[in-house]
PDB file of C-alpha atoms in Angstrom:
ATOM      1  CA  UNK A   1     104.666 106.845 109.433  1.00  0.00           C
ATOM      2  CA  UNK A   2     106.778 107.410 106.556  1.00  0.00           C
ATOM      3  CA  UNK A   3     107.245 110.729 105.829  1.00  0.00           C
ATOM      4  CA  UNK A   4     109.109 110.498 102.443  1.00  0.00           C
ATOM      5  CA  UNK A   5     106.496 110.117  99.662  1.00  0.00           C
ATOM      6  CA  UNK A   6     104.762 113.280 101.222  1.00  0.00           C
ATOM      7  CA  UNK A   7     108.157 115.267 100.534  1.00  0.00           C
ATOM      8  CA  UNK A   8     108.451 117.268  97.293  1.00  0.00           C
ATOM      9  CA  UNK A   9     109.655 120.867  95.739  1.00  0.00           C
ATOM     10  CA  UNK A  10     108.723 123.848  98.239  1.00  0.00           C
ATOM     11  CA  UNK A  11     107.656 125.753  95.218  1.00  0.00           C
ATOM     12  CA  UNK A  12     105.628 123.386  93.984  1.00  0.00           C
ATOM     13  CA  UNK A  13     104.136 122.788  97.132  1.00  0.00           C
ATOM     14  CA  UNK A  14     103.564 126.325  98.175  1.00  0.00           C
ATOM     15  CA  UNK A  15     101.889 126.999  94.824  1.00  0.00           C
ATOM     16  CA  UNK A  16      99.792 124.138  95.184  1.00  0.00           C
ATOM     17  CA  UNK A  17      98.457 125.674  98.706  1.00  0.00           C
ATOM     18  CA  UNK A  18      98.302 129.202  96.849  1.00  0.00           C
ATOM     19  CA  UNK A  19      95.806 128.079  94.459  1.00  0.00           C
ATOM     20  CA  UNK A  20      93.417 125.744  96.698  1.00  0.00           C
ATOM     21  CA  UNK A  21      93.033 128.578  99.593  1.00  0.00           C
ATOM     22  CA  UNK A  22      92.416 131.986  97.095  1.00  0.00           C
ATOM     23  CA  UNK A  23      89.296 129.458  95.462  1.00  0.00           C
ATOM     24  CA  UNK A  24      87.042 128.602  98.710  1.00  0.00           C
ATOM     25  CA  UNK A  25      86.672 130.429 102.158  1.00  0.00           C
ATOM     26  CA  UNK A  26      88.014 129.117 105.101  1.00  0.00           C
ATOM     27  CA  UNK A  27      84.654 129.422 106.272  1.00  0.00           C
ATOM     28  CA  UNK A  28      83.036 127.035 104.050  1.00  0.00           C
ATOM     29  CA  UNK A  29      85.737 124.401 104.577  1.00  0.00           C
ATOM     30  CA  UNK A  30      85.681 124.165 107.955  1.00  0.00           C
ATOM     31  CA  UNK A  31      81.805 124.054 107.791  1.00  0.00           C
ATOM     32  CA  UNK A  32      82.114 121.187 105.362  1.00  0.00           C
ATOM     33  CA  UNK A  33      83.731 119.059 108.579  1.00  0.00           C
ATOM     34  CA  UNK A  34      82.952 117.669 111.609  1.00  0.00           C
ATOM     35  CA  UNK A  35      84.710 118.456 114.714  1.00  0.00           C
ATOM     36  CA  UNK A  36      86.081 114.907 115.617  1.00  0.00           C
ATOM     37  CA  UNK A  37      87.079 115.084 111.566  1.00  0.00           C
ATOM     38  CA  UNK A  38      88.890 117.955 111.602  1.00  0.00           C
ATOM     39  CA  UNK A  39      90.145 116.718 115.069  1.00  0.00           C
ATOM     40  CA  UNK A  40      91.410 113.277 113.000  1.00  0.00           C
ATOM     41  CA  UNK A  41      93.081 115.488 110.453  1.00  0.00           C
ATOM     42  CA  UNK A  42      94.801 117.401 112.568  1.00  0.00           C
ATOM     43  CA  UNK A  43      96.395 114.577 114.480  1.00  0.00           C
ATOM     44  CA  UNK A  44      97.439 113.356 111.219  1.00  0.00           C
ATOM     45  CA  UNK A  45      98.434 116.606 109.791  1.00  0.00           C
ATOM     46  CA  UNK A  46     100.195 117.334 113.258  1.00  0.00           C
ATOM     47  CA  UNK A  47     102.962 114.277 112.848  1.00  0.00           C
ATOM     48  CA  UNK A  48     104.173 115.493 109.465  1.00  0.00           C
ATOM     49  CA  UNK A  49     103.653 119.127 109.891  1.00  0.00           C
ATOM     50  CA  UNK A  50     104.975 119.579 113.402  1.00  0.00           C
ATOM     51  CA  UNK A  51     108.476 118.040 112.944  1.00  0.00           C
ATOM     52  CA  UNK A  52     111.340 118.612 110.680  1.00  0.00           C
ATOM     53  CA  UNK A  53     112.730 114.895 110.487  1.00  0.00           C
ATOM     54  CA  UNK A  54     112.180 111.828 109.214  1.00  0.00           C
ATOM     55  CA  UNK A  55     112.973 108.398 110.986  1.00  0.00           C
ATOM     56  CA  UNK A  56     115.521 108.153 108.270  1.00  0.00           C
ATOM     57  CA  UNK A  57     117.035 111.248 109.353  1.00  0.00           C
ATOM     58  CA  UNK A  58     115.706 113.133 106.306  1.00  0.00           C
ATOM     59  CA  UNK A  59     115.582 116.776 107.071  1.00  0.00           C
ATOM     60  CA  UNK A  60     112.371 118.401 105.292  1.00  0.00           C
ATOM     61  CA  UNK A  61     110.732 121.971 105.985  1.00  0.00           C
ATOM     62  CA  UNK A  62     107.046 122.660 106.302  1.00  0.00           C
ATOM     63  CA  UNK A  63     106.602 124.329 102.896  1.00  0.00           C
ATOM     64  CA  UNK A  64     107.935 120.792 101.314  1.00  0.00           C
ATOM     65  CA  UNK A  65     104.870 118.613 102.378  1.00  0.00           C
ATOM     66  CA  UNK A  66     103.024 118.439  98.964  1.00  0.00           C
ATOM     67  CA  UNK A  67      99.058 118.668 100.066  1.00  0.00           C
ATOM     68  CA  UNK A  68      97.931 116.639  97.006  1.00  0.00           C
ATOM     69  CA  UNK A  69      99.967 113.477  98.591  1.00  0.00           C
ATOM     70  CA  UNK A  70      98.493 114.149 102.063  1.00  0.00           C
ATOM     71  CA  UNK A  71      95.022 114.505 100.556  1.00  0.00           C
ATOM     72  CA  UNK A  72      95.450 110.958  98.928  1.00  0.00           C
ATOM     73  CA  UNK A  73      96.869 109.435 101.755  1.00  0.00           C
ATOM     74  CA  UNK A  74      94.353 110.722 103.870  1.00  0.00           C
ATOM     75  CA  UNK A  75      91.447 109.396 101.309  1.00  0.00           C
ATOM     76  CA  UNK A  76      93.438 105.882 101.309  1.00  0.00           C
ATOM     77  CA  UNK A  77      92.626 105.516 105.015  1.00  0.00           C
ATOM     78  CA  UNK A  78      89.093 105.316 104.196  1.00  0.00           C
ATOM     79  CA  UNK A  79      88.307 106.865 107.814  1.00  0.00           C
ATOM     80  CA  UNK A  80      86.326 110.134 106.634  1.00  0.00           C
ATOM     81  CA  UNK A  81      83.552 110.486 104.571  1.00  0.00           C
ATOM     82  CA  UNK A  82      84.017 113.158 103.028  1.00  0.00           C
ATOM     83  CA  UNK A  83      84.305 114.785  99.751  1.00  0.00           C
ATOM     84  CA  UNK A  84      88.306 114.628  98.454  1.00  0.00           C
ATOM     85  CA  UNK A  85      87.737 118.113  97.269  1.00  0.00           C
ATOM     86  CA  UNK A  86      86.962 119.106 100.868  1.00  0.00           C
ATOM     87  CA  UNK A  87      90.216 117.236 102.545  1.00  0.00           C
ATOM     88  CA  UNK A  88      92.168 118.867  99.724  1.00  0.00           C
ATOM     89  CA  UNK A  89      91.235 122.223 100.867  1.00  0.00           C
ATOM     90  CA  UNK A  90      91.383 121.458 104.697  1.00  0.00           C
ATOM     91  CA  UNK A  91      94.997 119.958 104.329  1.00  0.00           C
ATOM     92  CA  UNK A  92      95.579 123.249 102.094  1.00  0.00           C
ATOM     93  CA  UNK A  93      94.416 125.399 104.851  1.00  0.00           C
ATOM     94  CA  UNK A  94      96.154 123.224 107.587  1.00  0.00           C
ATOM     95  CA  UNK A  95      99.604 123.787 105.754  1.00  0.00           C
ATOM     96  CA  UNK A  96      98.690 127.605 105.006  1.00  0.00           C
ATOM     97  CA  UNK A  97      98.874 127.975 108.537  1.00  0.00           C
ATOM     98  CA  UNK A  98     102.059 126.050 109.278  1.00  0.00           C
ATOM     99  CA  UNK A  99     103.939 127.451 106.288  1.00  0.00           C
ATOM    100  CA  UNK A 100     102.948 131.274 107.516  1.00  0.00           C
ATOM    101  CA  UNK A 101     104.172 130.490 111.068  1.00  0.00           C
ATOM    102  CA  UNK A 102     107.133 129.341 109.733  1.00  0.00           C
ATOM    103  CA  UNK A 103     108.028 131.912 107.310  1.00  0.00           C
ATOM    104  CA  UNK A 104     107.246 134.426 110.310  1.00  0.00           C
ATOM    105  CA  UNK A 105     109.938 132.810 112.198  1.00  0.00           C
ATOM    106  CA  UNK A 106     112.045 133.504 109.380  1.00  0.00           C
ATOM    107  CA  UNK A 107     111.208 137.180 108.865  1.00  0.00           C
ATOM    108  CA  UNK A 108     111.741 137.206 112.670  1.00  0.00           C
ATOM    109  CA  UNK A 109     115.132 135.694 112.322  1.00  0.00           C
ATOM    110  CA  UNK A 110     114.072 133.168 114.837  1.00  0.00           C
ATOM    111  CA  UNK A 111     116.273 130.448 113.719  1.00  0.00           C
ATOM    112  CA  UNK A 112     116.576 128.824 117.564  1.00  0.00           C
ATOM    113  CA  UNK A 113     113.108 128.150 117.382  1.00  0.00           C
ATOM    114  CA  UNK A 114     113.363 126.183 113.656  1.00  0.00           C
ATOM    115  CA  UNK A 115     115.842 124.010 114.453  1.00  0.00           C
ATOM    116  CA  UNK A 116     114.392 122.788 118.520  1.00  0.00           C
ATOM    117  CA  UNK A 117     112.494 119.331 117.156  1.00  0.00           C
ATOM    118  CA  UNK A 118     116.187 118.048 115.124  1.00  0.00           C
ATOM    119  CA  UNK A 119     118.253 119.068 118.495  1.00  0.00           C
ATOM    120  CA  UNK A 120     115.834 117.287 120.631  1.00  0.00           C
ATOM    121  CA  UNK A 121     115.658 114.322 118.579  1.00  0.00           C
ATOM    122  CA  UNK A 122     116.445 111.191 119.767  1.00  0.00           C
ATOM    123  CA  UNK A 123     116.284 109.377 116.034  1.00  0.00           C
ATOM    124  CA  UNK A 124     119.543 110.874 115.588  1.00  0.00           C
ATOM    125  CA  UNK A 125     122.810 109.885 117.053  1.00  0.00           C
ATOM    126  CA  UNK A 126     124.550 113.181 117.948  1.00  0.00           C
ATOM    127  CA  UNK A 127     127.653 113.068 114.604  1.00  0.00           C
ATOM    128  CA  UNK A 128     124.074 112.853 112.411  1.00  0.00           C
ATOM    129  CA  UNK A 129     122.474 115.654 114.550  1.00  0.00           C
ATOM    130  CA  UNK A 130     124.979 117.787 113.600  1.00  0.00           C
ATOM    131  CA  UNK A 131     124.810 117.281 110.473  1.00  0.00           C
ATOM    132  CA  UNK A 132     120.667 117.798 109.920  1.00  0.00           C
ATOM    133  CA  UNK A 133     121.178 120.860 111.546  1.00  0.00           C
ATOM    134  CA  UNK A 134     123.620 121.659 109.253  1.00  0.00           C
ATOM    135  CA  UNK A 135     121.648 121.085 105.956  1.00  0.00           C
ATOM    136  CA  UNK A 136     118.472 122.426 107.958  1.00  0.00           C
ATOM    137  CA  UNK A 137     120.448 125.551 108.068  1.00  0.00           C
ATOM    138  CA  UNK A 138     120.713 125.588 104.763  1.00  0.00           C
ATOM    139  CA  UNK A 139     117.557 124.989 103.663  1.00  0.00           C
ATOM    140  CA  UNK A 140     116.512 128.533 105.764  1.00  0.00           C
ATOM    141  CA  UNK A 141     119.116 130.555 104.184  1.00  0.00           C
ATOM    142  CA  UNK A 142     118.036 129.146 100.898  1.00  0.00           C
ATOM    143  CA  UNK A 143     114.318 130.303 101.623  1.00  0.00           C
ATOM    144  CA  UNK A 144     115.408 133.786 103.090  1.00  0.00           C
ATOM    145  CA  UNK A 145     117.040 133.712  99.680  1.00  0.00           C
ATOM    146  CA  UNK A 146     114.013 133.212  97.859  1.00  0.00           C
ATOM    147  CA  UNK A 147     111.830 135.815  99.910  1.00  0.00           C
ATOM    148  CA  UNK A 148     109.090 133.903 101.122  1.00  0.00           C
ATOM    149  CA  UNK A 149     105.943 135.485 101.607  1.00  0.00           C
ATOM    150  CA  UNK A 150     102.902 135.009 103.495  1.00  0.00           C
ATOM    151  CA  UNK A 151      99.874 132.886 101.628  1.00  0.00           C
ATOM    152  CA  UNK A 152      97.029 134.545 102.130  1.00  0.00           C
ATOM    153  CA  UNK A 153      93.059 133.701 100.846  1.00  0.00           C
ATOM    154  CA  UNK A 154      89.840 134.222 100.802  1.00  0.00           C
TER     155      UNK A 154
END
């Protein structure tokens, strides 16, 4: 799967989240769902969301995946049928989820535990490694920078 189109501004993508999660309960979206949906979701979510790398090499952070790109892809499959509206707000509360654990690890300092998927990768040959750790590094001092904070809603 290519990760790239998926990939766009953090703060445009943690806005986007921000918005679609203080507008409906989690409640109500997950009741909106099956169970082998939201199971289907989740495996798809779970590729993008659970790594840090592309197949490229491209080095992207959970708070980059823009939900309005997974919600269309996820609608192009023509797998679910369901409402848009109601993917768009389970993706939303799928990456509300990964962004918070991930901006805990921040908080927490836990850096180790960040940058485990690119030093386990075997996409990478070990100069290129190096060098995704490098800019993944990077990218978490430029969002302890920024002062991320939890996304909470309704």
């Amino acid at each position: 799967m290519d990760i790239r189109p998926f990939i766009d501004n953090y703060v445009l993508c943690v806005e986007l989240v921000k918005d679609n999660i203080v507008t409906i309960k989690r409640k109500t979206v997950m009741s909106r769902l099956s169970l082998s949906e939201q199971c289907s979701i989740n495996n798809i979510l779970g590729q993008i969301y659970l790594r840090n790398i592309a197949e490229d090499g491209l080095v992207y952070m959970t708070d980059e995946i823009n939900p309005l790109k997974m919600t269309n892809y996820l609608c192009g499959l023509d797998k679910y049928d369901i409402d848009r509206e109601d993917i768009y707000s389970y993706v939303c509360r799928y990456a509300q989820k990964r962004i918070n654990r991930f901006y805990v690890s921040l908080k927490e300092g836990n850096e180790s535990s960040l940058i485990i998927s690119l030093s386990q990768s075997k996409i990478l040959n070990k100069r290129e490694t190096e060098k995704a750790i490098a800019l993944y590094r990077k990218k978490i001092e430029i969002r302890k920078k920024s002062k991320c904070r939890l996304l909470c809603g309704i």
